[in-house]
Amino acid sequence: MTSKLLITLVLGAASWSMPAWLTAAETIEIGCVAPLTGPQAHLGKDIENGARLAVDTINASTPTIGGQPVQFVLLVEDDQADPKTATVVAQKLVDEGVKGVVGHLNSGASIPASRIYAENGVPQVSPASTAVAYTNQGFDTTYRLMANDSQQGKALGQYATRLGKRVVVVDDRTAYGQGLIDEVVKSVEASGGKVVGREYTTDKSTDFTAILTSLKSKRPDVVVFGGMDPQAAPMVRQMRTLGMKTPFMGGDGMQSAEFIKLAGPAAQGAIGSSPGLPLEQMPGGADFTKRFGERFGKVQIYAPFSHDSAVVLIQAMLRAGSAEPKQYLPELAKTQLDGVIGPIAFDAKGDLRDGPVTLYQVKSGQWQPVETIGGPAAK
Amino acid sequence: MDVLLQQLINGLILGSLYALVALGYTMVYGILELINFAHGEIVMVGAMVSVSVLAALTAAGVPVALALPLALAAAVVVCVVTGVLVERVAYRPLRNAPRLAPLITAIGVSIVLQNLAMIFWGRQYLSFPPVIEVQVYDVLGATVSNVQILIFVVAALTMGGLLLLVNRTRLGRAMRATAQNREVAGLMGVDVNRVIAATFIVGSALAAVAGLLIASYYGIAHYNMGFILGLKAFSAAVLGGIGNIPGALLGGLLLGVIESLGAGYIGDLTGGFLGSHYQDIFAFLILILVLTFRPSGLLGERVADRA
């Protein structure tokens, strides 16, 4: 008897002490998944922080859905950059009833997880995954805010052709490297260049002298590599040792500080592409850097993208007047908004329309932006 | 012509690295009939130690001419200690056990060393400090760099030294005697345990040299670099005749040249049907052929089965 009275009292007190909008507010849960442990933990945390900033900013503006005040809550999970773990945490989030998901980072994690979200009708916006296959599965719940590898390969091919007509390519036979180079080859040929040599390696090799010698005999104007920095760095070193002064290009797998560190002086002049605009050139970049910096410190790469992923999801819910995926999914597809990263709209597959790709060049030991291909700047 | 010559040079450099590592396999096998699968990891330890020490010394402002020998010395010390420790802890207790037991132990040791290195140095790649200014020379239309010449010279000197040690010294004679028959050598007054320990010391020191050369050539070192390298070097040792020191040299150089020519020409030879990622099939096809016709390897002698 007394306990019942106590509960009533406590509840009464609680409703008294809280602001009216908070007591009545319904909470809507949004999942956020990224690798929060392991070698990519700093990138995963970047994703979490970006999404958190978006959710907190929107919550502070007392949002309403269908006239009801609502508050958004971020449920964060760690997929350890592992495909198996990704499916486990995806299922967990679905079971917990999230209305949308920001994530994952790696294509290898996003792709298997996207099936689980699709089967349960939960919209997913990836801030980072670039594999073409991710949005190619025919799911209506799968979206991303990064230019995909096809857009990146296209940009690399166009830029390579401007450096010279005779292009040679090397890929590391991974899904990423091979996919990227296939697009580069198409793009080079479409822009009037010619692929005069194609060689292959693996993602564990360190000796490339044989394939480089063979490529050198084709008298190339530019070498394009599809793979990661542990291969790109020794490759460019060996090119210089073999007396090849040809420009060296690659995708985002080698556009890293690690590449410059590992390649040493040979890195000078190398060109690497990366999806998206550089932070300082994003329309909302300066403001975002300031707001993010006050709470979390330095932006790694993905925070603006995960911020906008959360905004895109929430704005679709607000426009639809419902947090039910079935109701707001059509609105998500129709998204037209100016995010931190620039104008956001999706094509029929859920890819970012005109996703920009920025080319960087190593100058005095730093990646410096050279040019942005695609995106609103191209129009 | 210049392409062929360049591929031969590429192959010889790669091959001398293989040969240096293959010596470690062959020496231990010659004496213990044990395939020391951990040898590739000893090379990795040599590479990691030399890169870390060199980076620390150059950061502290020590001149390169002093830092490089110090890094090599540190790598040799750490590799020798590791090698001897592995022999003492993992192989000696199993010396008279069935032959499969030490083999499995060797694989276990290899995994343990890899994981220890991963815990100690982390998962990221270490970069070899750019202490040697790369100079490129033109030779008959092909290019050779000073680093490549250094590798070739150091490898040749090290191997020459090893041949002298084995064939011209007292310790070498004891090693050869132990290799022929461990028990009889023991009865003749050879301290078998000491000879075996000495073999591991020499093999590990060679591994340290190989580790430093490999790290300087490719510019990077990583905790799992030893695995594939060990596999290739082991194949080179088998190709030349495992247990036979000149065989390891021949096998290593041959494997390097075959790989290099294979990778360079396979695409053109098959009209693009097979790409350069199939380079290893050349090397292993030749290995299979050699073993089919000469099961004991190119220079190996047929070992009579001991009753």
Tab-separated table of C-alpha atoms in Angstrom, chain A residues 38-39 170-171 173 198-218 229-231 233-235 237-244 258 260-265, chain B residues 2-4 6-7 10-11 14 123-130 134 136 141-145 148 215-220 224 228 259-261 263-268 272 274-277 279:
chain	number	residue	atom	x	y	z
A	38	GLY	CA	40.392	-2.582	-33.288
A	39	PRO	CA	42.593	-0.700	-35.738
A	170	VAL	CA	47.403	-2.698	-61.372
A	171	ASP	CA	44.872	-4.170	-58.978
A	173	ARG	CA	42.457	-8.772	-56.792
A	198	ARG	CA	47.011	-4.423	-66.846
A	199	GLU	CA	48.838	-6.316	-64.128
A	200	TYR	CA	47.738	-7.972	-60.920
A	201	THR	CA	49.107	-8.486	-57.462
A	202	THR	CA	47.701	-9.550	-54.095
A	203	ASP	CA	46.908	-7.691	-50.915
A	204	LYS	CA	49.851	-9.446	-49.210
A	205	SER	CA	52.622	-8.840	-51.748
A	206	THR	CA	55.577	-6.547	-51.225
A	207	ASP	CA	57.641	-7.217	-54.351
A	208	PHE	CA	56.288	-5.599	-57.506
A	209	THR	CA	59.510	-5.235	-59.505
A	210	ALA	CA	58.534	-7.918	-62.023
A	211	ILE	CA	55.128	-6.461	-62.912
A	212	LEU	CA	56.505	-2.916	-62.851
A	213	THR	CA	59.281	-3.877	-65.258
A	214	SER	CA	56.706	-5.385	-67.560
A	215	LEU	CA	54.559	-2.231	-67.304
A	216	LYS	CA	57.553	0.020	-67.853
A	217	SER	CA	58.168	-1.657	-71.208
A	218	LYS	CA	54.674	-0.486	-72.281
A	229	ASP	CA	48.518	1.650	-48.700
A	230	PRO	CA	50.706	-1.297	-47.544
A	231	GLN	CA	51.043	-2.276	-51.226
A	233	ALA	CA	53.866	2.473	-50.726
A	234	PRO	CA	56.431	-0.200	-51.676
A	235	MET	CA	55.068	-0.132	-55.226
A	237	ARG	CA	59.220	3.116	-54.089
A	238	GLN	CA	60.073	0.302	-56.506
A	239	MET	CA	58.835	2.354	-59.461
A	240	ARG	CA	61.339	5.057	-58.617
A	241	THR	CA	64.095	2.473	-58.101
A	242	LEU	CA	63.354	1.085	-61.560
A	243	GLY	CA	63.782	4.574	-62.954
A	244	MET	CA	60.059	5.036	-63.707
A	258	GLU	CA	50.127	5.980	-43.665
A	260	ILE	CA	53.150	9.025	-47.079
A	261	LYS	CA	54.862	7.608	-44.001
A	262	LEU	CA	55.567	4.223	-45.619
A	263	ALA	CA	56.596	5.470	-49.054
A	264	GLY	CA	58.922	8.171	-47.734
A	265	PRO	CA	60.341	10.531	-50.358
B	2	ASP	CA	66.513	-4.519	-71.457
B	3	VAL	CA	63.255	-5.963	-70.124
B	4	LEU	CA	64.726	-9.451	-69.908
B	6	GLN	CA	65.828	-6.080	-65.822
B	7	GLN	CA	63.683	-9.100	-64.941
B	10	ASN	CA	64.848	-8.245	-60.195
B	11	GLY	CA	64.884	-12.015	-59.871
B	14	LEU	CA	64.584	-11.349	-54.787
B	123	ARG	CA	49.102	-4.198	-36.145
B	124	GLN	CA	50.298	-1.264	-38.161
B	125	TYR	CA	53.103	-1.367	-40.687
B	126	LEU	CA	56.459	0.009	-39.566
B	127	SER	CA	58.310	2.097	-42.090
B	128	PHE	CA	62.034	1.821	-42.645
B	129	PRO	CA	63.528	5.279	-42.064
B	130	PRO	CA	64.799	6.744	-45.360
B	134	VAL	CA	68.432	5.688	-53.311
B	136	VAL	CA	69.806	4.454	-59.592
B	141	GLY	CA	69.375	-0.451	-70.535
B	142	ALA	CA	68.307	-1.862	-67.174
B	143	THR	CA	68.449	-0.099	-63.834
B	144	VAL	CA	70.108	-1.168	-60.609
B	145	SER	CA	69.912	0.785	-57.371
B	148	GLN	CA	69.943	-3.639	-54.632
B	215	ALA	CA	62.944	-4.105	-44.511
B	216	SER	CA	65.375	-1.706	-46.177
B	217	TYR	CA	64.532	-2.948	-49.666
B	218	TYR	CA	60.748	-2.815	-49.368
B	219	GLY	CA	60.655	0.008	-46.857
B	220	ILE	CA	58.146	-1.689	-44.588
B	224	ASN	CA	52.968	-11.207	-40.390
B	228	ILE	CA	54.725	-15.979	-46.877
B	259	GLU	CA	59.043	-15.824	-60.134
B	260	SER	CA	60.260	-12.657	-61.701
B	261	LEU	CA	60.240	-13.998	-65.249
B	263	ALA	CA	55.240	-12.525	-63.350
B	264	GLY	CA	56.780	-10.487	-66.129
B	265	TYR	CA	55.871	-12.692	-69.039
B	266	ILE	CA	52.864	-14.803	-68.063
B	267	GLY	CA	50.375	-12.204	-69.312
B	268	ASP	CA	52.037	-11.858	-72.702
B	272	GLY	CA	46.192	-12.146	-71.251
B	274	LEU	CA	46.470	-15.700	-67.102
B	275	GLY	CA	47.514	-12.488	-65.370
B	276	SER	CA	50.517	-11.770	-63.220
B	277	HIS	CA	48.619	-12.802	-60.081
B	279	GLN	CA	53.048	-15.799	-60.986
